[in-house]
Amino acid sequence: MAPEEVKVNGVWAEAELEKVAMGGRLRWREKNGKNADRSLNLAREVLGLRREGNKVKIDAILDKEDKVRCGSGVARGGEKALLRKEVVLEAASEPAAEAWREEIQACIDSLGRPKRLFILVNPFGGKREALRIFMNEVKPLLDAAGIYYLMKETQYRLHAQELVTKLDLKSYDGIVCVSGDGLLAEVLNGLLQREDWQEVIKTPLGIIPGGTGNGMSKSLLEDAGEKFSASNATLSIICGNTRKVDVSTLTQGDRKFFSVLMLAWGLIADVDIESEKYRWMGGIRINFYAFLRVFRLRKYQGRVHFVPAPGYESHGEPATTKIEPCEVKTNDSEGTRGYQGPTISFKSSDWRSIEGPFIFLWTHNVPWGSDVTIPAPDAKFSDGYIDVVIVKECAKPTLASLLANVSNGSHVKYPCAMYLKVKALQLEPGQRVNEPEKGGIIDVDGEVLARGSGTYLNGKSTDLMDYGTPIKVTVDQGLATVFAPIAATECKPSF
Ligand code: ADP
Ligand code: MG
């Protein structure tokens, strides 16, 4: 569109629509020369627009200081709040205004933004604030962007998984979780259990932080230079930008669980799960219980086998036991089965082993485990590798310091920590050293996958897998798709 004289927010200006990759930019230069050239990035800064007479009203997102969002992000709790501002473009006539509206709308439509979303809200996630977050921070933005949605509150554990298993996905452009990572795991498992998993796993998943552990959301926002907040997560969904993430398949016999985030065994799992007993303490329960557990340190017998990623071959010893290949059954034989895991097999000579005792094993697919912990600083969303942190021996004061540094990722640099990337892993979890009647806990994406005898709630809970039997972990590179913010570097602020 050639530059045209219009009024922008009541001031005469020369405006033009510049079409570039990622949608385009509305630029204008005020005739009075008072302000520098201004622009709006349609992909990142425009929610929606409408015409009223000869005016086009554009719903834009700015931060409190009236600058564009580029790189500035929107912080939680008061720092910089999200500010919606209307930019009014006044043309000479109604047809001229309509031409502007159509041009801008066409640019926005070319971005592939979602039009219809299925939204799951876990009212019991985190501090039970997910519903309030949805009403106050998510809904207004979706409404402004003209996105249709169906919102469902989850009623019980595995409800989300059940809903997703039956959902008519032709009616939606994405599934959004307002929750922690646990609900995301349920959605992923629901999709992959379906017969049509190959099709439905392409559905973009959106994550809006509303739980205790929001590692995926934090990882995505941080990677794009955005501040961690429900509003920014919502905007990333509205913008429709997506990226691929690795999916891990955990297999024990014919039982399977799919994960996009993490697995912990030993100290980390014990702290995560057993600290539930101290929930009344609030947020400090994790730190309190971690220090208690370091003081009364447990070690676990067991073995970890792994196929190292290139560059990590020096870790461990060549495996002496034969590792059975992962049983991957073909999907077509019985007709009703879902995803069975990646079809990869490794030679026996590819496997290496580390013998216990262990203090902990912690694996991650993305860098952040929550908004305040970065267990795997080098993890990539879709490199096809699992990042692994192992601690076997460590003096207690050093261990306490190591744990304190998970908040900045420097824990992986401690000499007692082993940090490597693997293509596959087999965990053979054993009993506690000096307490052979007691086992441990395996925690996946914040939920218990298996627990041994003598552990928290053992016997009162129905976990998916048994403790003690080997669990194999394989990765399918970039199998799932998530909505992700457009990196801040892709637009330069100039409003
Ligand atoms: P958090 O990060 O706080 O743990 P999640 O979203 O990960 O939050 O949810 C934790 C667990 O809550 C999930 O396993 C989920 O199945 C379960 N859940 C979902 N809805 C409900 C509900 N209505 N009542 C109890 N638990 C629920
Ligand atoms: Mg990875």
Short mmCIF file of C-alpha atoms and ligand atoms in Angstrom, two decimals:
data_model
loop_
_atom_site.label_atom_id
_atom_site.label_comp_id
_atom_site.label_asym_id
_atom_site.label_seq_id
_atom_site.Cartn_x
_atom_site.Cartn_y
_atom_site.Cartn_z
CA MET A 1 0.00 0.00 0.00
CA ALA A 2 1.43 3.40 -0.98
CA PRO A 3 1.90 5.97 1.81
CA GLU A 4 -1.31 7.82 2.47
CA GLU A 5 -2.29 10.83 4.53
CA VAL A 6 -4.48 9.85 7.46
CA LYS A 7 -4.95 10.94 11.03
CA VAL A 8 -3.39 8.62 13.62
CA ASN A 9 -4.75 9.21 17.12
CA GLY A 10 -5.95 12.62 15.92
CA VAL A 11 -2.64 13.79 14.43
CA TRP A 12 -2.08 14.11 10.67
CA ALA A 13 0.43 11.55 9.52
CA GLU A 14 1.69 9.77 6.47
CA ALA A 15 0.98 6.07 6.96
CA GLU A 16 1.81 2.94 5.07
CA LEU A 17 1.48 -0.77 5.47
CA GLU A 18 4.75 -2.52 4.99
CA LYS A 19 4.44 -6.21 4.22
CA VAL A 20 7.33 -8.23 5.56
CA ALA A 21 7.86 -11.76 6.76
CA MET A 22 5.80 -12.39 9.92
CA GLY A 23 2.85 -10.35 8.75
CA GLY A 24 3.84 -6.76 8.29
CA ARG A 25 4.14 -3.44 9.98
CA LEU A 26 1.98 -0.35 10.03
CA ARG A 27 4.29 2.69 9.87
CA TRP A 28 3.44 6.34 10.21
CA ARG A 29 5.23 9.67 10.35
CA GLU A 30 3.47 12.60 11.99
CA LYS A 31 3.24 15.70 9.80
CA ASN A 32 4.02 18.04 12.70
CA GLY A 33 7.41 16.37 12.99
CA LYS A 34 7.10 16.26 16.78
CA ASN A 35 7.57 12.53 17.19
CA ALA A 36 9.91 10.09 15.56
CA ASP A 37 8.53 7.62 13.03
CA ARG A 38 6.30 5.06 14.64
CA SER A 39 5.18 1.58 13.77
CA LEU A 40 3.16 -1.37 14.94
CA ASN A 41 4.30 -4.92 14.36
CA LEU A 42 1.11 -6.68 13.33
CA ALA A 43 2.28 -10.13 14.41
CA ARG A 44 3.30 -9.19 17.93
CA GLU A 45 1.52 -5.99 18.82
CA VAL A 46 -1.93 -6.15 17.30
CA LEU A 47 -4.72 -8.18 18.83
CA GLY A 48 -7.49 -7.19 16.44
CA LEU A 49 -9.16 -4.29 14.66
CA ARG A 50 -12.54 -2.97 13.59
CA ARG A 51 -13.89 -0.15 11.44
CA GLU A 52 -16.31 2.46 12.70
CA GLY A 53 -17.27 4.94 9.98
CA ASN A 54 -14.10 6.36 8.52
CA LYS A 55 -12.03 5.18 11.50
CA VAL A 56 -10.09 1.96 11.90
CA LYS A 57 -9.62 1.10 15.57
CA ILE A 58 -6.62 -1.12 16.23
CA ASP A 59 -6.36 -2.99 19.54
CA ALA A 60 -2.62 -2.90 20.31
CA ILE A 61 -0.52 -4.25 23.18
CA LEU A 62 1.95 -1.94 24.85
CA ASP A 63 3.71 -2.00 28.15
CA LYS A 64 3.01 0.56 30.85
CA GLU A 65 5.52 3.07 29.54
CA ASP A 66 3.70 3.12 26.23
CA LYS A 67 6.48 1.37 24.39
CA VAL A 68 5.91 -1.64 22.22
CA ARG A 69 6.28 -5.03 23.79
CA CYS A 70 9.32 -5.96 21.73
CA GLY A 71 11.92 -7.32 24.09
CA SER A 72 10.39 -5.62 27.08
CA GLY A 73 8.00 -8.36 28.02
CA VAL A 74 5.26 -8.06 30.56
CA ALA A 75 6.22 -8.93 34.09
CA ARG A 76 4.13 -10.49 36.79
CA GLY A 77 2.90 -8.71 39.86
CA GLY A 78 3.02 -5.04 39.24
CA GLU A 79 6.41 -4.31 37.65
CA LYS A 80 5.34 -3.66 34.11
CA ALA A 81 1.74 -4.41 33.40
CA LEU A 82 0.26 -5.24 30.07
CA LEU A 83 -1.41 -2.22 28.58
CA ARG A 84 -3.87 -2.37 25.76
CA LYS A 85 -4.07 0.76 23.73
CA GLU A 86 -6.27 1.69 20.84
CA VAL A 87 -4.52 3.15 17.83
CA VAL A 88 -7.12 5.02 15.76
CA LEU A 89 -6.47 5.54 12.10
CA GLU A 90 -8.83 8.07 10.50
CA ALA A 91 -9.12 8.00 6.72
CA ALA A 92 -10.69 10.54 4.38
CA SER A 93 -13.75 8.42 3.70
CA GLU A 94 -15.49 5.21 4.72
CA PRO A 95 -14.31 3.27 1.63
CA ALA A 96 -10.75 4.44 2.28
CA ALA A 97 -11.01 3.29 5.91
CA GLU A 98 -12.46 -0.04 4.78
CA ALA A 99 -9.51 -0.49 2.40
CA TRP A 100 -7.11 0.05 5.32
CA ARG A 101 -9.04 -2.39 7.51
CA GLU A 102 -9.07 -5.05 4.81
CA GLU A 103 -5.34 -4.68 4.12
CA ILE A 104 -4.38 -4.89 7.79
CA GLN A 105 -6.80 -7.75 8.44
CA ALA A 106 -5.42 -9.68 5.45
CA CYS A 107 -1.92 -9.31 6.91
CA ILE A 108 -3.12 -10.64 10.27
CA ASP A 109 -5.03 -13.49 8.62
CA SER A 110 -1.87 -14.53 6.79
CA LEU A 111 -0.17 -15.16 10.15
CA GLY A 112 -2.03 -18.44 10.71
CA ARG A 113 -3.38 -17.38 14.09
CA PRO A 114 -5.68 -19.89 15.81
CA LYS A 115 -9.39 -19.17 15.41
CA ARG A 116 -10.86 -21.79 17.71
CA LEU A 117 -9.28 -23.14 20.91
CA PHE A 118 -10.15 -25.86 23.39
CA ILE A 119 -9.09 -24.61 26.82
CA LEU A 120 -8.57 -26.71 29.94
CA VAL A 121 -8.33 -24.98 33.29
CA ASN A 122 -7.17 -26.94 36.35
CA PRO A 123 -8.89 -25.16 39.25
CA PHE A 124 -6.71 -27.10 41.72
CA GLY A 125 -3.34 -26.37 40.13
CA GLY A 126 -0.79 -24.34 42.07
CA LYS A 127 -2.37 -21.86 44.45
CA ARG A 128 -5.81 -22.58 43.03
CA GLU A 129 -5.63 -19.45 40.94
CA ALA A 130 -5.94 -20.92 37.46
CA LEU A 131 -9.59 -19.93 37.07
CA ARG A 132 -8.93 -16.37 38.20
CA ILE A 133 -5.95 -16.20 35.82
CA PHE A 134 -8.18 -17.39 33.01
CA MET A 135 -10.94 -14.85 33.72
CA ASN A 136 -8.67 -11.86 34.37
CA GLU A 137 -5.68 -12.37 32.12
CA VAL A 138 -6.52 -14.85 29.39
CA LYS A 139 -10.16 -14.26 28.46
CA PRO A 140 -9.92 -10.50 27.80
CA LEU A 141 -7.05 -11.03 25.36
CA LEU A 142 -8.75 -13.89 23.53
CA ASP A 143 -11.95 -11.86 23.25
CA ALA A 144 -10.08 -8.87 21.83
CA ALA A 145 -8.37 -11.10 19.31
CA GLY A 146 -11.74 -12.53 18.25
CA ILE A 147 -10.79 -16.10 19.09
CA TYR A 148 -13.61 -18.55 19.73
CA TYR A 149 -12.97 -20.98 22.57
CA LEU A 150 -14.57 -23.68 24.64
CA MET A 151 -13.31 -23.65 28.23
CA LYS A 152 -13.59 -26.66 30.52
CA GLU A 153 -12.54 -26.90 34.15
CA THR A 154 -10.98 -30.24 35.00
CA GLN A 155 -12.97 -32.07 37.68
CA TYR A 156 -10.47 -34.72 38.74
CA ARG A 157 -7.06 -36.20 37.98
CA LEU A 158 -6.89 -37.63 34.43
CA HIS A 159 -10.06 -35.75 33.43
CA ALA A 160 -8.06 -33.70 30.90
CA GLN A 161 -6.62 -36.88 29.41
CA GLU A 162 -10.09 -38.39 29.11
CA LEU A 163 -11.50 -35.28 27.42
CA VAL A 164 -8.65 -35.11 24.93
CA THR A 165 -8.99 -38.78 24.02
CA LYS A 166 -12.53 -38.10 22.76
CA LEU A 167 -12.21 -34.53 21.54
CA ASP A 168 -13.24 -33.70 17.98
CA LEU A 169 -10.02 -32.04 16.98
CA LYS A 170 -11.26 -30.94 13.58
CA SER A 171 -13.17 -28.24 15.45
CA TYR A 172 -10.09 -26.69 17.09
CA ASP A 173 -6.81 -25.08 16.06
CA GLY A 174 -5.17 -25.79 19.40
CA ILE A 175 -5.53 -27.12 22.94
CA VAL A 176 -4.60 -24.76 25.75
CA CYS A 177 -3.85 -25.69 29.38
CA VAL A 178 -4.16 -23.09 32.12
CA SER A 179 -2.33 -25.11 34.75
CA GLY A 180 1.05 -26.56 35.60
CA ASP A 181 3.03 -29.08 33.59
CA GLY A 182 1.00 -32.00 34.96
CA LEU A 183 -2.05 -31.09 32.91
CA LEU A 184 0.06 -30.67 29.78
CA ALA A 185 1.37 -34.21 30.32
CA GLU A 186 -2.22 -35.46 30.53
CA VAL A 187 -3.12 -33.75 27.26
CA LEU A 188 -0.05 -35.19 25.54
CA ASN A 189 -0.85 -38.69 26.79
CA GLY A 190 -4.48 -38.31 25.73
CA LEU A 191 -3.45 -37.35 22.19
CA LEU A 192 -0.89 -40.12 21.81
CA GLN A 193 -3.26 -42.82 23.06
CA ARG A 194 -5.65 -42.10 20.20
CA GLU A 195 -5.83 -44.25 17.14
CA ASP A 196 -5.43 -41.13 14.99
CA TRP A 197 -2.39 -39.98 17.02
CA GLN A 198 -0.33 -39.30 13.90
CA GLU A 199 -2.81 -36.61 12.90
CA VAL A 200 -3.83 -35.20 16.30
CA ILE A 201 -0.30 -34.89 17.68
CA LYS A 202 0.15 -32.07 15.15
CA THR A 203 -2.38 -30.00 17.13
CA PRO A 204 -0.51 -27.05 18.66
CA LEU A 205 -0.58 -27.09 22.47
CA GLY A 206 -0.67 -23.87 24.43
CA ILE A 207 0.49 -23.56 28.03
CA ILE A 208 -0.53 -20.71 30.29
CA PRO A 209 1.14 -20.86 33.70
CA GLY A 210 -1.40 -21.56 36.42
CA GLY A 211 0.21 -24.30 38.49
CA THR A 212 3.15 -24.85 40.80
CA GLY A 213 5.52 -26.24 38.17
CA ASN A 214 5.42 -24.31 34.90
CA GLY A 215 8.68 -25.42 33.33
CA MET A 216 7.45 -25.63 29.75
CA SER A 217 5.88 -22.20 29.77
CA LYS A 218 8.93 -20.62 31.41
CA SER A 219 11.28 -22.36 28.94
CA LEU A 220 9.30 -21.10 25.93
CA LEU A 221 8.97 -17.51 27.15
CA GLU A 222 12.58 -17.28 28.32
CA ASP A 223 13.89 -18.63 25.04
CA ALA A 224 12.11 -15.81 23.18
CA GLY A 225 13.31 -13.14 25.62
CA GLU A 226 9.86 -12.67 27.12
CA LYS A 227 9.09 -12.31 30.81
CA PHE A 228 7.25 -15.16 32.47
CA SER A 229 3.58 -14.25 32.81
CA ALA A 230 0.15 -15.57 31.96
CA SER A 231 -0.48 -12.57 29.68
CA ASN A 232 2.68 -13.16 27.66
CA ALA A 233 1.89 -16.86 27.38
CA THR A 234 -1.61 -15.96 26.14
CA LEU A 235 -0.21 -13.54 23.57
CA SER A 236 2.12 -16.22 22.27
CA ILE A 237 -0.91 -18.42 21.65
CA ILE A 238 -2.88 -15.64 19.97
CA CYS A 239 0.08 -14.88 17.68
CA GLY A 240 -0.08 -18.48 16.46
CA ASN A 241 3.66 -19.02 16.19
CA THR A 242 4.60 -22.64 16.92
CA ARG A 243 7.66 -24.79 17.49
CA LYS A 244 8.39 -28.50 17.78
CA VAL A 245 9.28 -30.22 21.02
CA ASP A 246 10.78 -33.63 21.72
CA VAL A 247 8.55 -36.26 23.28
CA SER A 248 10.01 -38.91 25.58
CA THR A 249 8.41 -42.32 25.75
CA LEU A 250 8.82 -44.12 29.07
CA THR A 251 8.30 -47.84 28.73
CA GLN A 252 8.00 -50.63 31.30
CA GLY A 253 6.75 -53.86 29.75
CA ASP A 254 3.57 -52.89 27.94
CA ARG A 255 3.00 -49.80 30.08
CA LYS A 256 3.85 -46.45 28.56
CA PHE A 257 3.91 -42.83 29.59
CA PHE A 258 4.73 -39.86 27.39
CA SER A 259 6.53 -36.83 28.71
CA VAL A 260 7.75 -33.49 27.39
CA LEU A 261 9.42 -32.25 30.51
CA MET A 262 11.32 -34.23 33.09
CA LEU A 263 11.99 -37.35 35.11
CA ALA A 264 13.53 -37.39 38.59
CA TRP A 265 14.71 -40.20 40.85
CA GLY A 266 16.40 -40.02 44.24
CA LEU A 267 16.83 -36.79 46.17
CA ILE A 268 15.02 -34.56 43.65
CA ALA A 269 11.95 -36.80 43.41
CA ASP A 270 11.87 -37.31 47.19
CA VAL A 271 11.89 -33.55 47.75
CA ASP A 272 9.32 -32.86 45.04
CA ILE A 273 6.84 -35.49 46.19
CA GLU A 274 7.42 -35.95 49.93
CA SER A 275 7.43 -32.21 50.62
CA GLU A 276 3.69 -32.41 49.95
CA LYS A 277 3.47 -33.26 53.67
CA TYR A 278 4.60 -29.71 54.40
CA ARG A 279 2.25 -27.97 51.97
CA TRP A 280 0.96 -25.83 54.88
CA MET A 281 4.34 -24.09 54.88
CA GLY A 282 3.70 -22.56 51.48
CA GLY A 283 6.46 -22.00 48.93
CA ILE A 284 9.38 -22.56 51.31
CA ARG A 285 8.40 -26.20 51.82
CA ILE A 286 10.65 -27.28 48.96
CA ASN A 287 13.74 -25.52 50.33
CA PHE A 288 12.98 -26.63 53.87
CA TYR A 289 12.52 -30.25 52.87
CA ALA A 290 15.54 -30.22 50.53
CA PHE A 291 17.81 -29.16 53.37
CA LEU A 292 16.26 -31.75 55.66
CA ARG A 293 16.88 -34.44 53.03
CA VAL A 294 20.49 -33.36 52.50
CA PHE A 295 21.07 -33.50 56.24
CA ARG A 296 19.56 -36.98 56.42
CA LEU A 297 20.87 -38.02 53.03
CA ARG A 298 19.62 -41.15 51.29
CA LYS A 299 21.46 -42.96 48.55
CA TYR A 300 19.94 -45.44 46.17
CA GLN A 301 21.33 -48.60 44.67
CA GLY A 302 20.67 -49.09 41.00
CA ARG A 303 22.01 -48.66 37.52
CA VAL A 304 21.58 -46.27 34.65
CA HIS A 305 22.27 -47.36 31.06
CA PHE A 306 22.34 -44.79 28.28
CA VAL A 307 23.23 -44.18 24.65
CA PRO A 308 25.33 -41.01 24.70
CA ALA A 309 24.71 -38.16 22.28
CA PRO A 310 27.76 -37.25 20.15
CA GLY A 311 30.42 -35.71 22.36
CA TYR A 312 29.30 -37.43 25.57
CA GLU A 313 30.81 -40.88 24.90
CA SER A 314 33.32 -40.61 27.72
CA HIS A 315 30.69 -40.81 30.46
CA GLY A 316 30.10 -44.13 32.24
CA GLU A 317 31.52 -47.50 31.25
CA PRO A 318 30.66 -49.80 28.35
CA ALA A 319 27.48 -51.67 29.31
CA THR A 320 28.19 -55.21 30.40
CA THR A 321 24.58 -56.39 30.51
CA LYS A 322 22.65 -56.76 27.30
CA ILE A 323 20.00 -54.05 27.00
CA GLU A 324 16.85 -55.35 25.40
CA PRO A 325 15.67 -53.25 22.48
CA CYS A 326 12.51 -51.27 23.10
CA GLU A 327 9.46 -53.28 22.17
CA VAL A 328 7.93 -51.18 19.46
CA LYS A 329 4.90 -52.90 18.07
CA THR A 330 3.55 -51.82 14.74
CA ASN A 331 0.53 -49.63 15.00
CA ASP A 332 -1.53 -51.21 12.28
CA SER A 333 -1.78 -54.83 13.49
CA GLU A 334 -4.53 -54.50 16.09
CA GLY A 335 -6.05 -51.35 14.73
CA THR A 336 -7.01 -49.69 18.00
CA ARG A 337 -3.65 -48.78 19.41
CA GLY A 338 -2.07 -45.41 19.79
CA TYR A 339 1.52 -44.29 19.56
CA GLN A 340 4.02 -46.91 20.70
CA GLY A 341 7.18 -44.84 20.92
CA PRO A 342 9.87 -44.06 18.36
CA THR A 343 11.04 -46.86 16.10
CA ILE A 344 14.73 -46.66 16.86
CA SER A 345 17.05 -49.37 18.04
CA PHE A 346 20.59 -49.15 19.23
CA LYS A 347 23.40 -51.69 19.03
CA SER A 348 24.52 -53.24 22.35
CA SER A 349 27.87 -51.53 21.87
CA ASP A 350 26.15 -48.12 21.83
CA TRP A 351 25.08 -48.47 25.46
CA ARG A 352 27.11 -47.29 28.43
CA SER A 353 26.37 -47.72 32.12
CA ILE A 354 26.75 -46.01 35.45
CA GLU A 355 26.50 -48.12 38.61
CA GLY A 356 25.00 -46.84 41.85
CA PRO A 357 24.73 -45.80 44.54
CA PHE A 358 23.15 -42.55 43.38
CA ILE A 359 22.07 -39.42 45.19
CA PHE A 360 19.88 -38.45 42.27
CA LEU A 361 19.19 -38.73 38.56
CA TRP A 362 17.36 -35.88 36.86
CA THR A 363 16.49 -35.80 33.17
CA HIS A 364 15.06 -32.85 31.26
CA ASN A 365 13.78 -32.11 27.74
CA VAL A 366 13.61 -28.32 28.23
CA PRO A 367 15.87 -26.04 30.29
CA TRP A 368 13.47 -24.83 32.98
CA GLY A 369 11.76 -27.10 35.51
CA SER A 370 9.68 -24.28 37.01
CA ASP A 371 9.81 -20.50 36.74
CA VAL A 372 12.63 -20.40 39.32
CA THR A 373 14.71 -23.52 38.54
CA ILE A 374 16.83 -24.31 35.50
CA PRO A 375 17.92 -27.94 35.91
CA ALA A 376 19.18 -28.40 32.32
CA PRO A 377 20.64 -25.10 31.08
CA ASP A 378 21.78 -26.59 27.73
CA ALA A 379 18.56 -28.46 26.89
CA LYS A 380 17.04 -27.76 23.48
CA PHE A 381 13.38 -28.14 22.58
CA SER A 382 13.87 -30.44 19.63
CA ASP A 383 17.42 -31.77 19.46
CA GLY A 384 16.26 -35.35 19.96
CA TYR A 385 18.39 -35.68 23.10
CA ILE A 386 17.58 -35.92 26.78
CA ASP A 387 19.68 -33.83 29.14
CA VAL A 388 20.76 -35.81 32.21
CA VAL A 389 22.16 -34.61 35.53
CA ILE A 390 23.55 -37.31 37.83
CA VAL A 391 25.01 -36.90 41.31
CA LYS A 392 26.51 -39.99 42.93
CA GLU A 393 28.86 -38.76 45.63
CA CYS A 394 28.88 -35.30 47.11
CA ALA A 395 29.79 -33.83 50.50
CA LYS A 396 26.66 -32.54 52.24
CA PRO A 397 27.63 -28.83 52.35
CA THR A 398 28.56 -28.99 48.64
CA LEU A 399 25.31 -30.76 47.86
CA ALA A 400 23.32 -28.08 49.67
CA SER A 401 25.13 -25.41 47.69
CA LEU A 402 24.63 -27.36 44.43
CA LEU A 403 20.87 -27.52 45.05
CA ALA A 404 20.73 -23.81 45.82
CA ASN A 405 22.32 -23.14 42.43
CA VAL A 406 19.65 -24.99 40.44
CA SER A 407 18.02 -21.56 40.39
CA ASN A 408 20.74 -20.26 38.05
CA GLY A 409 21.85 -23.46 36.30
CA SER A 410 25.40 -23.43 37.68
CA HIS A 411 24.76 -26.68 39.60
CA VAL A 412 25.82 -28.61 36.48
CA LYS A 413 29.34 -27.17 36.82
CA TYR A 414 29.97 -28.75 40.24
CA PRO A 415 32.65 -31.48 40.02
CA CYS A 416 30.30 -33.92 41.75
CA ALA A 417 27.61 -33.41 39.08
CA MET A 418 27.68 -35.25 35.79
CA TYR A 419 25.86 -33.40 33.00
CA LEU A 420 25.38 -35.14 29.67
CA LYS A 421 23.04 -35.58 26.73
CA VAL A 422 21.72 -38.99 25.75
CA LYS A 423 19.68 -40.47 22.92
CA ALA A 424 18.10 -43.11 25.15
CA LEU A 425 18.20 -44.19 28.76
CA GLN A 426 17.34 -47.18 30.90
CA LEU A 427 16.81 -46.67 34.60
CA GLU A 428 17.08 -49.62 36.97
CA PRO A 429 16.08 -48.08 40.30
CA GLY A 430 17.13 -49.94 43.44
CA GLN A 431 16.62 -49.84 47.19
CA ARG A 432 18.08 -47.35 49.65
CA VAL A 433 21.63 -47.91 50.84
CA ASN A 434 21.45 -48.90 54.56
CA GLU A 435 17.63 -49.28 54.37
CA PRO A 436 17.25 -52.12 51.88
CA GLU A 437 13.58 -52.59 52.79
CA LYS A 438 12.81 -49.16 51.36
CA GLY A 439 12.70 -47.99 47.76
CA GLY A 440 12.47 -44.61 46.10
CA ILE A 441 10.16 -42.49 44.00
CA ILE A 442 10.17 -41.82 40.28
CA ASP A 443 8.64 -38.48 39.46
CA VAL A 444 7.68 -37.60 35.90
CA ASP A 445 6.45 -34.11 35.01
CA GLY A 446 5.60 -33.49 38.67
CA GLU A 447 3.53 -36.65 39.16
CA VAL A 448 4.55 -40.00 40.67
CA LEU A 449 5.20 -42.64 38.00
CA ALA A 450 6.40 -45.34 40.41
CA ARG A 451 7.13 -45.62 44.12
CA GLY A 452 8.94 -48.28 46.08
CA SER A 453 8.10 -49.90 49.39
CA GLY A 454 8.24 -47.64 52.44
CA THR A 455 7.81 -44.42 50.47
CA TYR A 456 5.29 -41.63 50.84
CA LEU A 457 1.72 -42.86 50.22
CA ASN A 458 2.99 -46.24 49.08
CA GLY A 459 0.06 -48.65 48.87
CA LYS A 460 -2.51 -45.84 48.94
CA SER A 461 -1.95 -44.83 45.38
CA THR A 462 -2.27 -46.42 41.97
CA ASP A 463 0.88 -45.52 40.10
CA LEU A 464 1.30 -46.38 36.45
CA MET A 465 4.57 -48.30 36.80
CA ASP A 466 6.37 -50.55 39.29
CA TYR A 467 9.41 -49.45 41.19
CA GLY A 468 12.46 -51.68 40.68
CA THR A 469 11.68 -52.94 37.19
CA PRO A 470 13.72 -51.20 34.44
CA ILE A 471 12.14 -48.19 32.76
CA LYS A 472 13.34 -47.31 29.29
CA VAL A 473 13.26 -43.75 27.99
CA THR A 474 13.45 -43.01 24.26
CA VAL A 475 12.98 -39.70 22.45
CA ASP A 476 11.01 -38.82 19.35
CA GLN A 477 12.53 -35.67 17.95
CA GLY A 478 10.07 -32.79 17.63
CA LEU A 479 6.98 -35.03 17.79
CA ALA A 480 4.75 -32.49 19.55
CA THR A 481 3.96 -28.90 18.59
CA VAL A 482 3.53 -26.03 21.03
CA PHE A 483 2.53 -22.40 20.64
CA ALA A 484 5.65 -20.34 21.26
CA PRO A 485 6.35 -16.62 21.43
CA ILE A 486 7.89 -14.95 18.42
CA ALA A 487 11.44 -14.13 19.48
CA ALA A 488 11.80 -10.49 20.52
CA THR A 489 14.81 -10.13 18.22
CA GLU A 490 12.52 -10.57 15.24
CA CYS A 491 11.06 -7.10 15.64
CA LYS A 492 12.59 -3.78 16.52
CA PRO A 493 10.67 -1.44 18.79
CA SER A 494 9.76 1.83 17.17
CA PHE A 495 6.35 2.82 18.43
P1 ADP B 1 0.66 -28.14 39.62
O1 ADP B 1 1.80 -27.56 38.85
O2 ADP B 1 0.19 -27.19 40.66
O3 ADP B 1 0.96 -29.49 40.13
P2 ADP B 1 -0.85 -29.26 37.44
O4 ADP B 1 -1.60 -28.60 36.38
O5 ADP B 1 0.43 -29.90 37.06
O6 ADP B 1 -0.56 -28.23 38.61
O7 ADP B 1 -1.85 -30.29 38.07
C1 ADP B 1 -1.54 -31.20 39.05
C2 ADP B 1 -2.50 -32.36 39.00
O8 ADP B 1 -3.82 -31.96 39.30
C3 ADP B 1 -2.58 -33.03 37.64
O9 ADP B 1 -2.10 -34.34 37.74
C4 ADP B 1 -4.06 -33.07 37.33
O10 ADP B 1 -4.46 -34.32 36.85
C5 ADP B 1 -4.70 -32.87 38.66
N1 ADP B 1 -6.06 -32.30 38.57
C6 ADP B 1 -6.64 -31.70 37.52
N2 ADP B 1 -7.89 -31.26 37.83
C7 ADP B 1 -8.10 -31.62 39.12
C8 ADP B 1 -9.19 -31.47 40.02
N3 ADP B 1 -10.31 -30.86 39.66
N4 ADP B 1 -9.01 -31.95 41.27
C9 ADP B 1 -7.89 -32.53 41.67
N5 ADP B 1 -6.81 -32.71 40.86
C10 ADP B 1 -6.91 -32.27 39.60
MG MG B 2 16.14 -32.14 24.10
#
